[in-house]
Coordinates of C-alpha atoms and ligand atoms in Angstrom, one line a residue:
X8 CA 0.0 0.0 0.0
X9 CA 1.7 3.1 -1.0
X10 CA 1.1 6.5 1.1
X11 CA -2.0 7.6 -1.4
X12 CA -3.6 4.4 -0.9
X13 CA -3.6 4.4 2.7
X14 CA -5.0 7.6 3.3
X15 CA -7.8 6.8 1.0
X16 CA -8.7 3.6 2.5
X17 CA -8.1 4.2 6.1
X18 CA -8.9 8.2 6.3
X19 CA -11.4 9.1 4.2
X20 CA -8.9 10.7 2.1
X21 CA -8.4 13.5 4.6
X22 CA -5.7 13.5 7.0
X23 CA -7.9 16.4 8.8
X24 CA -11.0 18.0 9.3
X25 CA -10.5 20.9 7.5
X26 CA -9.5 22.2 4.2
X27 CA -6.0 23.2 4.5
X28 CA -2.6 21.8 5.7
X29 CA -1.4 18.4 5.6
X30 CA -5.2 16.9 5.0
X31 CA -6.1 18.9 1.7
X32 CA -2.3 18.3 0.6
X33 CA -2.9 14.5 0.9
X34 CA -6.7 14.1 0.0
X35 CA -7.9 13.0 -2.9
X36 CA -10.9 12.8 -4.7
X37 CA -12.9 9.3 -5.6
X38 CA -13.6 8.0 -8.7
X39 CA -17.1 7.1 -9.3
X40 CA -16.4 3.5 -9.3
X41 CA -14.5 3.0 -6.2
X42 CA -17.2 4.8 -4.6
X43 CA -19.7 2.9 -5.3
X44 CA -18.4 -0.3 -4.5
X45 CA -16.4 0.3 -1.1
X46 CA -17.4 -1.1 2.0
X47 CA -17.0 0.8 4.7
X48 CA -14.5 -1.7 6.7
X49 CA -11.5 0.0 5.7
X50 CA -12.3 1.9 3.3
X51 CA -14.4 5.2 3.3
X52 CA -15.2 5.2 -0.5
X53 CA -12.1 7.2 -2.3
X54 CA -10.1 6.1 -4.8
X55 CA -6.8 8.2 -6.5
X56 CA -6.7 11.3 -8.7
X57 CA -9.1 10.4 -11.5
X58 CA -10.9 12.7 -13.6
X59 CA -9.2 16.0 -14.2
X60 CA -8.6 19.3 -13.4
X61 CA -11.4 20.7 -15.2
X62 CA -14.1 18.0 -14.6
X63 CA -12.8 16.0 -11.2
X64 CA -14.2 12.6 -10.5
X65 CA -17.0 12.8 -8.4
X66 CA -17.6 11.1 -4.3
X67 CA -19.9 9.1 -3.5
X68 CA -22.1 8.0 -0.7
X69 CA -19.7 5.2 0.6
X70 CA -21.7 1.7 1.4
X71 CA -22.5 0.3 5.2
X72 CA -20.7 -2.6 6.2
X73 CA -23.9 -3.8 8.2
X74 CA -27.3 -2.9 8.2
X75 CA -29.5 0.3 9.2
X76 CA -30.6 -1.9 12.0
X77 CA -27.3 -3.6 12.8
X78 CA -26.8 -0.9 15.7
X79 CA -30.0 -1.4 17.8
X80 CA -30.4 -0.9 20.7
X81 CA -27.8 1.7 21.3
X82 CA -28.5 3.5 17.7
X83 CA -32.1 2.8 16.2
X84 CA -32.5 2.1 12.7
X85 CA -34.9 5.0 11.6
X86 CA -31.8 7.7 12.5
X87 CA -29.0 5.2 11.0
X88 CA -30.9 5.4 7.9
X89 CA -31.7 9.3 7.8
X90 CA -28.2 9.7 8.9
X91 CA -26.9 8.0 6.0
X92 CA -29.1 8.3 3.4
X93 CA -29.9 11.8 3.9
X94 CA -27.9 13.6 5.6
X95 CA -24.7 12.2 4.2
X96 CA -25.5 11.9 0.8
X97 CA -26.3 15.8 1.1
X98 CA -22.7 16.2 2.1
X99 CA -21.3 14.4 -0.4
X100 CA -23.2 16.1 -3.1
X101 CA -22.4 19.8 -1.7
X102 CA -18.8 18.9 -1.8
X103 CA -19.1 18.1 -5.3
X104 CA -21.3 20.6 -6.3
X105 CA -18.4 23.2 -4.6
X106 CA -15.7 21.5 -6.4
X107 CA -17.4 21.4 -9.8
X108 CA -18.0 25.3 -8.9
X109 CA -14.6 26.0 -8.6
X110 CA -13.5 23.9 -11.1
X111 CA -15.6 26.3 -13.2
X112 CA -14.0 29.4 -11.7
X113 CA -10.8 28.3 -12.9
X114 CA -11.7 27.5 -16.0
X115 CA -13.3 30.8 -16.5
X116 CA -10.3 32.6 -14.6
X117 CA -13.0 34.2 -12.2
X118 CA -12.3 33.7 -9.0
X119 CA -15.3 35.9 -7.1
X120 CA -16.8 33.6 -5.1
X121 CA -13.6 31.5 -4.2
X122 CA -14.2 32.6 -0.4
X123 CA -17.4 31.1 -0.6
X124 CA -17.0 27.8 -2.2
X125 CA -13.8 27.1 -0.1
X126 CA -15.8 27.3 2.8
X127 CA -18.3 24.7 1.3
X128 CA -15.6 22.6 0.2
X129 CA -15.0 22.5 4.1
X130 CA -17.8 22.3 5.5
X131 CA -19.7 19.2 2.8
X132 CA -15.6 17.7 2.7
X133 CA -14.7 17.7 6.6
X134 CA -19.0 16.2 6.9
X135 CA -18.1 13.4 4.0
X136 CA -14.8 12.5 5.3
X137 CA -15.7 12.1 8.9
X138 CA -19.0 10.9 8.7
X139 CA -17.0 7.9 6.4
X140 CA -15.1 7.3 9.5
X141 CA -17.3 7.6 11.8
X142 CA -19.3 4.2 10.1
X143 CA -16.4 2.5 9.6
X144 CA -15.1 2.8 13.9
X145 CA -19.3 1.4 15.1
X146 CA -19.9 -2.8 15.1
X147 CA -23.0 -4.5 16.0
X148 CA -19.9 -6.5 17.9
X149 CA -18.3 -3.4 19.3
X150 CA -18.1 -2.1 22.7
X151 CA -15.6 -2.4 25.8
X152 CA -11.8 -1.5 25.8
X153 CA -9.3 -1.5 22.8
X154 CA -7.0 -5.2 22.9
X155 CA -4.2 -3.6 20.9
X156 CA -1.1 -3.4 22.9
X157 CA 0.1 -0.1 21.5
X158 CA -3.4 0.9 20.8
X159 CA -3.6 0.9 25.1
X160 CA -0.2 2.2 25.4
X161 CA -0.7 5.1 23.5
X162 CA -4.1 5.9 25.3
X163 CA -2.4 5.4 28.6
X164 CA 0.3 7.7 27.7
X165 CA -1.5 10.2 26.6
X166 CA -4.4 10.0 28.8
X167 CA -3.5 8.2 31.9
X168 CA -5.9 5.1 31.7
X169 CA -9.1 3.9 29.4
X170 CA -11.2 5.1 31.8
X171 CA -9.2 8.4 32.0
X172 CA -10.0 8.8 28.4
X173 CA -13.3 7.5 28.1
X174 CA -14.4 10.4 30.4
X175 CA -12.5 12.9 28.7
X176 CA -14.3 11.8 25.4
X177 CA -17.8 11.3 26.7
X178 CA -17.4 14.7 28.3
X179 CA -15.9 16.5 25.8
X180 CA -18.3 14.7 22.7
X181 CA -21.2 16.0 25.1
X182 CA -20.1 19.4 25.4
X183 CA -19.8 20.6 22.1
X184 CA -21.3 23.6 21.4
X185 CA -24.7 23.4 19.1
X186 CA -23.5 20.6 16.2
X187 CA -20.4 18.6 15.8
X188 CA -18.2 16.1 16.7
X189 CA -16.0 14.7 19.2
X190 CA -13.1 13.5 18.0
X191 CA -10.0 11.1 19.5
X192 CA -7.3 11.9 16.6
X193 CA -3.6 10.7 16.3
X194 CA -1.1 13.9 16.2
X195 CA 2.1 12.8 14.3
X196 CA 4.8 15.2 14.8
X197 CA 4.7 13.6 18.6
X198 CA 3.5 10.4 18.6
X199 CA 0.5 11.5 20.9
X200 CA -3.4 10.9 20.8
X201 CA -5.8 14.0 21.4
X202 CA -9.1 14.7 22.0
X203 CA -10.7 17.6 20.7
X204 CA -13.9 19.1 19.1
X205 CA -15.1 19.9 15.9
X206 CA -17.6 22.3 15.8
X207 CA -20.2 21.9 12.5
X208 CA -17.6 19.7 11.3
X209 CA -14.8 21.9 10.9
X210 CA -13.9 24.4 13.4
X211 CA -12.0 24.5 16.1
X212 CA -9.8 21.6 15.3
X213 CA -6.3 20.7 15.6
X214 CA -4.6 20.5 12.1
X215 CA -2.6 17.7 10.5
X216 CA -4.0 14.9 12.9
X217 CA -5.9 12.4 12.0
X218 CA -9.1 11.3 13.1
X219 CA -9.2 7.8 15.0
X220 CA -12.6 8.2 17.1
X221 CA -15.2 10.6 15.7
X222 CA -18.7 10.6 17.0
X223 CA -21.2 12.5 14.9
X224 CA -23.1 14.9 17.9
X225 CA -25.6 16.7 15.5
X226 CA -29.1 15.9 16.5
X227 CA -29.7 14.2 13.6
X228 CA -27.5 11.1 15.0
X229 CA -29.7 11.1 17.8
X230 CA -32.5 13.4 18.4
X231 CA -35.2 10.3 17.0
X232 CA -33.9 8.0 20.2
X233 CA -32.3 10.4 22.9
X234 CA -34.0 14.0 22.1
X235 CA -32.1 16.6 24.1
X236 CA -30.1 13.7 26.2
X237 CA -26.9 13.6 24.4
X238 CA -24.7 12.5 26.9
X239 CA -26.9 9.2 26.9
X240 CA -26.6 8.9 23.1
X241 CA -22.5 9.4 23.6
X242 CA -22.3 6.7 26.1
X243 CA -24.6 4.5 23.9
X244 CA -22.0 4.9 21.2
X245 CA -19.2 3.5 23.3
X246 CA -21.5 0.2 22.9
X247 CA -20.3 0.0 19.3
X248 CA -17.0 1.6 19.2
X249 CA -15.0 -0.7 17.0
X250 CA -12.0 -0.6 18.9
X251 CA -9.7 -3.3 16.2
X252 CA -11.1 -0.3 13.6
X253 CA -9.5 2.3 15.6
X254 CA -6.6 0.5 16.1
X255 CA -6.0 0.0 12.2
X256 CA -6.3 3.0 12.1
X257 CA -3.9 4.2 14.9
X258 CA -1.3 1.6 13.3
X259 CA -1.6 2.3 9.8
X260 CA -1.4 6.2 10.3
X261 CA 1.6 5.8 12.6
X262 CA 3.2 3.4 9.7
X263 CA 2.3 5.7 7.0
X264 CA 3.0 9.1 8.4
X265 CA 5.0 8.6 11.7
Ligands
FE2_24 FE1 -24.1 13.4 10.9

């Protein structure tokens, strides 16, 4: 696997949640095909540079490794399909839609609205990329405490224990201000695991890392089951947590980028 493959398979294509820095340097858009065909365990639907710079290949709506109802109890099927089938396909097409807008603006040398459809480009790419993670790290077998020996030791190091860490990230995934995420990302210039939050999907985050752990806090991936109780809906979620997904993730970055 060369360094372009790995980030498309294991980070969504984005190395962060943003739009600039390492994570637009590495990311790269999908070609229709790979889209449509990726399951989300281990891949969140990109594939390399196809298309070019005037007409770039499109993303797509990346496939579910198990069903709508795969999650239940702890995530009910109504929102997992919404939450898909809406409200991420809306994200992918806006980031396309931005794209093929400035595309256009560089063809026709007018860059005008540039300010605008950058921000779009960050706000439908940082909702695509993460919400393609944020599938791939849930399991209808998921739940409990990460096995991976360096997995632990990192989350020990930079956390002082599991627990330490789960109630940092239930805490801070809670708190989040209006929508967002909470996020446990791997920093690479110091070997160290963060958590942080993303509010929308896109501000206020740390640069260059990369995403391990995101959980989606907008009410739309929880309002149907948990209304105004978040902090239920967050715990919930640590029912499903794939941990061996987060620690291919953890490993792969490390081996890629560290
Ligand atoms: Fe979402």
């Amino acid at each position: 696997m060369n360094r372009r493959d790995y980030l498309r398979s294991t980070l969504g294509g984005f190395a962060f949640i943003g739009t600039a820095g390492l994570g637009s340097a590495l990311s790269a858009p999908s070609s229709p095909s790979a889209g449509k065909t990726a399951a989300l365990s281990g891949s969140a639907g990109m594939a390399s540079f196809a298309g070019n710079h005037n007409h770039p290949a499109e993303y797509e709506l990346p496939q579910l490794a198990y069903s709508y109802d795969a999650l239940e109890p702890h995530i009910d099927a109504q929102t997992m399909e919404l939450h898909h089938s809406i409200h991420h396909q809306s994200y992918v097409n806006g980031l396309n839609n931005a794209l093929a807008k400035l595309a256009e603006a560089r063809e026709k040398n007018d860059f005008a609205l540039v300010k605008h459809w950058s921000k779009e480009v960050g706000f439908h790419g940082a909702g695509h990329f993460l919400h393609a993670v944020f599938w791939d790290v849930m399991s209808p077998d998921g739940g409990g405490e990460p096995e991976d020996a360096d997995l632990v030791r990192a989350i020990n190091a930079s956390f002082g224990s599991f627990e330490k860490f789960k109630a940092h990230y239930i805490a801070a995934s809670s708190a989040v201000e209006a929508s967002g995420w909470g996020i446990l990302a791997w920093e690479p210039f110091h070997d160290r695991l963060l958590v942080f939050q993303a509010e929308k999907h896109q501000n206020l985050s740390p640069m260059v890392t990369v995403p391990l752990l995101p959980i989606d806090v907008w009410e739309h991936a929880y309002y149907l089951r948990y209304q105004n109780r978040r902090g239920d809906y967050v715990r919930a979620f640590m029912n499903v947590v794939d941990w061996d997904a987060v620690a291919r993730r953890f490993h792969e970055a490390r081996r890629m980028l560290g």
